[in-house]
Coordinates of C-alpha atoms in Angstrom, one line a residue:
M4 CA 38.4 18.5 66.8
Q5 CA 39.0 15.1 65.3
M6 CA 35.4 14.2 65.9
L7 CA 34.3 17.4 64.2
N8 CA 36.6 16.9 61.3
A9 CA 35.4 13.3 60.9
D10 CA 31.8 14.5 61.0
R11 CA 32.5 17.1 58.4
G12 CA 34.2 14.5 56.2
I13 CA 31.1 12.3 56.4
K14 CA 28.8 15.2 55.5
S15 CA 31.1 16.1 52.6
E16 CA 31.1 12.6 51.3
K17 CA 27.3 12.5 51.6
T18 CA 27.1 15.8 49.7
M19 CA 29.4 14.6 47.0
F20 CA 27.4 11.3 46.7
G21 CA 24.1 13.3 46.5
L22 CA 25.5 15.5 43.8
S23 CA 26.9 12.5 41.9
R24 CA 23.5 10.7 42.2
N25 CA 21.6 13.8 41.0
A26 CA 24.0 14.3 38.1
T27 CA 23.6 10.6 37.1
E28 CA 19.8 10.9 37.4
G29 CA 19.9 14.1 35.4
N30 CA 22.0 12.5 32.7
K31 CA 19.5 9.6 32.5
N32 CA 16.6 12.0 32.3
E33 CA 18.3 14.0 29.6
A34 CA 19.1 10.7 27.7
L35 CA 15.4 9.7 27.9
R36 CA 14.3 13.2 26.7
E37 CA 16.8 13.0 23.8
S38 CA 15.5 9.5 22.9
E39 CA 11.9 10.8 23.0
R40 CA 12.9 13.7 20.8
Q41 CA 14.5 11.4 18.3
E42 CA 11.5 9.1 18.3
I43 CA 9.2 12.1 17.7
S44 CA 11.5 13.4 15.0
S45 CA 11.6 10.0 13.3
A46 CA 7.8 9.6 13.6
A47 CA 7.3 13.1 12.1
A48 CA 9.7 12.3 9.2
H49 CA 7.9 9.0 8.7
S50 CA 4.5 10.7 8.7
S51 CA 5.8 13.4 6.2
I52 CA 7.0 10.7 3.8
L53 CA 3.7 8.8 3.9
N54 CA 1.7 12.1 3.5
A55 CA 3.8 12.9 0.4
L56 CA 2.9 9.7 -1.3
P57 CA -0.1 9.7 -3.7
A58 CA -1.3 6.2 -2.7
H59 CA -3.9 5.8 0.0
I60 CA -2.1 4.2 2.9
A61 CA -3.2 2.8 6.2
L62 CA -1.3 1.1 9.0
L63 CA -3.1 -1.8 10.7
D64 CA -2.1 -3.6 13.9
E65 CA -1.9 -7.3 14.2
T66 CA -5.6 -7.6 14.9
G67 CA -6.6 -5.5 11.8
V68 CA -7.4 -2.3 13.6
V69 CA -6.4 0.9 11.7
V70 CA -3.7 2.7 13.7
S71 CA -3.0 5.6 11.3
V72 CA -3.7 6.8 7.7
N73 CA -1.9 9.2 5.4
E74 CA -3.2 12.5 3.9
A75 CA -4.1 10.8 0.6
W76 CA -6.3 8.4 2.5
R77 CA -8.0 11.2 4.3
R78 CA -8.6 13.2 1.1
F79 CA -10.1 10.2 -0.7
A80 CA -12.3 9.4 2.2
T81 CA -13.6 13.0 2.4
S82 CA -14.2 13.3 -1.4
N83 CA -16.2 10.0 -1.2
G84 CA -18.5 11.2 1.6
M85 CA -17.0 9.3 4.5
K86 CA -18.6 10.6 7.7
D87 CA -16.1 9.3 10.2
S88 CA -13.9 12.2 11.4
G89 CA -11.2 9.8 12.3
F90 CA -11.1 8.4 8.7
G91 CA -11.3 4.9 10.0
V92 CA -8.6 5.1 12.7
G93 CA -9.6 2.8 15.5
Q94 CA -11.9 0.6 13.3
N95 CA -11.2 -3.0 12.4
Y96 CA -10.4 -2.9 8.7
L97 CA -10.8 -6.7 8.5
N98 CA -14.3 -6.6 9.9
V99 CA -15.3 -3.8 7.5
C100 CA -14.1 -5.8 4.5
T101 CA -15.7 -9.1 5.8
D102 CA -19.0 -7.4 6.3
A103 CA -19.0 -5.6 3.0
Q104 CA -22.1 -6.0 0.8
G105 CA -23.1 -4.8 -2.7
S106 CA -21.2 -4.6 -6.0
C107 CA -17.7 -4.6 -4.5
A108 CA -18.3 -7.2 -1.8
E109 CA -16.4 -10.0 -3.5
E110 CA -13.3 -7.8 -3.8
A111 CA -13.6 -6.7 -0.2
H112 CA -13.9 -10.3 1.1
D113 CA -10.9 -11.2 -1.0
A114 CA -8.9 -8.3 0.5
S115 CA -9.8 -9.5 4.0
A116 CA -8.6 -13.0 3.3
G117 CA -5.4 -11.6 1.7
I118 CA -4.6 -9.3 4.7
R119 CA -5.2 -12.2 7.1
S120 CA -2.8 -14.4 5.2
V121 CA 0.0 -11.7 5.4
L122 CA -0.7 -11.2 9.2
R123 CA -0.4 -14.9 9.8
G124 CA 2.9 -15.1 7.9
E125 CA 1.5 -17.4 5.2
A126 CA 2.2 -14.8 2.4
E127 CA 5.0 -12.3 2.0
E128 CA 2.5 -9.9 0.3
F129 CA -0.9 -9.6 -1.2
I130 CA -1.7 -7.7 -4.4
R131 CA -5.1 -7.3 -6.0
E132 CA -6.5 -5.0 -8.7
Y133 CA -10.1 -4.0 -8.4
P134 CA -12.6 -1.5 -9.9
C135 CA -13.9 1.3 -7.7
H136 CA -16.2 3.3 -10.1
S137 CA -18.0 6.4 -8.9
T138 CA -21.2 7.9 -10.3
T139 CA -19.1 10.2 -12.6
E140 CA -16.1 8.2 -13.6
K141 CA -14.5 4.8 -14.0
R142 CA -11.7 4.1 -11.5
W143 CA -9.4 1.2 -10.8
F144 CA -7.1 0.6 -7.9
Q145 CA -4.3 -1.8 -6.9
L146 CA -4.3 -3.1 -3.3
M147 CA -0.9 -3.9 -1.9
V148 CA -0.5 -5.4 1.6
T149 CA 3.0 -5.9 3.1
P150 CA 3.9 -6.9 6.7
V151 CA 5.4 -4.7 9.4
R152 CA 8.2 -6.8 11.0
E153 CA 10.1 -6.3 14.2
D154 CA 11.0 -9.6 16.0
R155 CA 7.6 -10.8 14.6
I156 CA 4.8 -9.5 12.4
S157 CA 3.2 -6.7 14.3
G158 CA 0.9 -5.4 11.6
V159 CA 0.6 -4.6 7.9
V160 CA 0.8 -1.6 5.6
V161 CA -2.3 -1.4 3.3
M162 CA -1.8 0.7 0.2
H163 CA -4.4 1.5 -2.5
A164 CA -2.7 2.9 -5.6
N165 CA -4.8 4.5 -8.4
I166 CA -4.2 2.6 -11.7
T167 CA -7.0 4.2 -13.6
E168 CA -4.7 5.8 -16.2
R169 CA -3.0 2.5 -17.0
K170 CA -6.3 0.6 -17.1
L171 CA -7.8 3.2 -19.5
A172 CA -4.7 3.0 -21.7
D173 CA -4.9 -0.8 -21.8
E174 CA -8.6 -0.6 -22.7
A175 CA -7.9 1.9 -25.5
S176 CA -5.1 -0.4 -26.8
R177 CA -7.4 -3.4 -26.8
I178 CA -10.1 -1.4 -28.7
S179 CA -7.5 -0.2 -31.2
E180 CA -6.2 -3.8 -31.7
A181 CA -9.7 -5.1 -32.2
K182 CA -10.5 -2.4 -34.8
F183 CA -7.3 -3.2 -36.6
R184 CA -8.0 -6.9 -36.7
D185 CA -11.5 -6.2 -38.0
L186 CA -10.1 -4.0 -40.8
F187 CA -7.4 -6.6 -41.6
D188 CA -9.8 -9.6 -41.7
N189 CA -12.5 -7.9 -43.7
A190 CA -10.4 -5.8 -46.1
P191 CA -11.3 -6.3 -49.8
V192 CA -7.6 -6.7 -50.5
A193 CA -5.7 -9.9 -49.7
Y194 CA -3.4 -9.6 -46.7
H195 CA -1.2 -11.9 -44.7
E196 CA 1.3 -11.8 -41.8
L197 CA 4.6 -13.6 -41.8
D198 CA 7.0 -14.4 -39.0
T199 CA 10.7 -13.7 -39.1
E200 CA 11.4 -16.9 -41.0
G201 CA 8.8 -16.1 -43.7
R202 CA 6.1 -18.4 -42.5
F203 CA 2.5 -17.5 -42.7
T204 CA 1.0 -16.6 -39.2
R205 CA -2.2 -15.0 -40.3
I206 CA -4.2 -14.4 -43.5
N207 CA -7.4 -12.3 -43.9
N208 CA -10.7 -13.4 -45.3
T209 CA -10.0 -12.2 -48.8
E210 CA -6.8 -14.2 -49.1
E211 CA -8.5 -17.3 -47.7
L212 CA -11.0 -17.1 -50.6
L213 CA -8.2 -16.6 -53.1
L214 CA -6.3 -19.6 -51.8
G215 CA -9.4 -21.7 -51.6
Y216 CA -9.6 -22.1 -47.8
T217 CA -13.1 -22.8 -46.5
N218 CA -14.4 -23.0 -42.9

């Protein structure tokens, strides 16, 4: 009887140990699944944020390969006749810029050099404005490159923001200023400009003649 009871005790301990081990493994698996769910949820939220932004955004790894792009990037690529169904994902963005030829080659080469400097940690960021005109309209963009950091630089975020509206406004302002200066300089009436202390800063051609100034 004692032998039987001892044997039952051993079996009982083994059963309890097995249940405890299974419970521990179950908890670990559930923890892993929960961690995966959180990562998926975080990635989905991150993707939703990027897709909501109007700028064209691509994430490059440390070698310059495109890892992912947002919805604005995909729309722009589609509207400009890009044939790649992956919208550049998997391609080396640095090589594409380095190999660029034609009217925008200089800007592309400059972008490649700027991205490399950020990847190497030589620059905190790279910013460049550039024209990107189509056959039907004038367009300008601003390229912004910032590093992705963990314990080291693991890639960069490349963002192209459309600044056409600002560029057109600046151009209109310059044209308006040039027209005003032309009217001021060539008006038949004498005009001059003064600073806050009453000193002459500019006089027009008519006033120069009246004051006896000659070139």
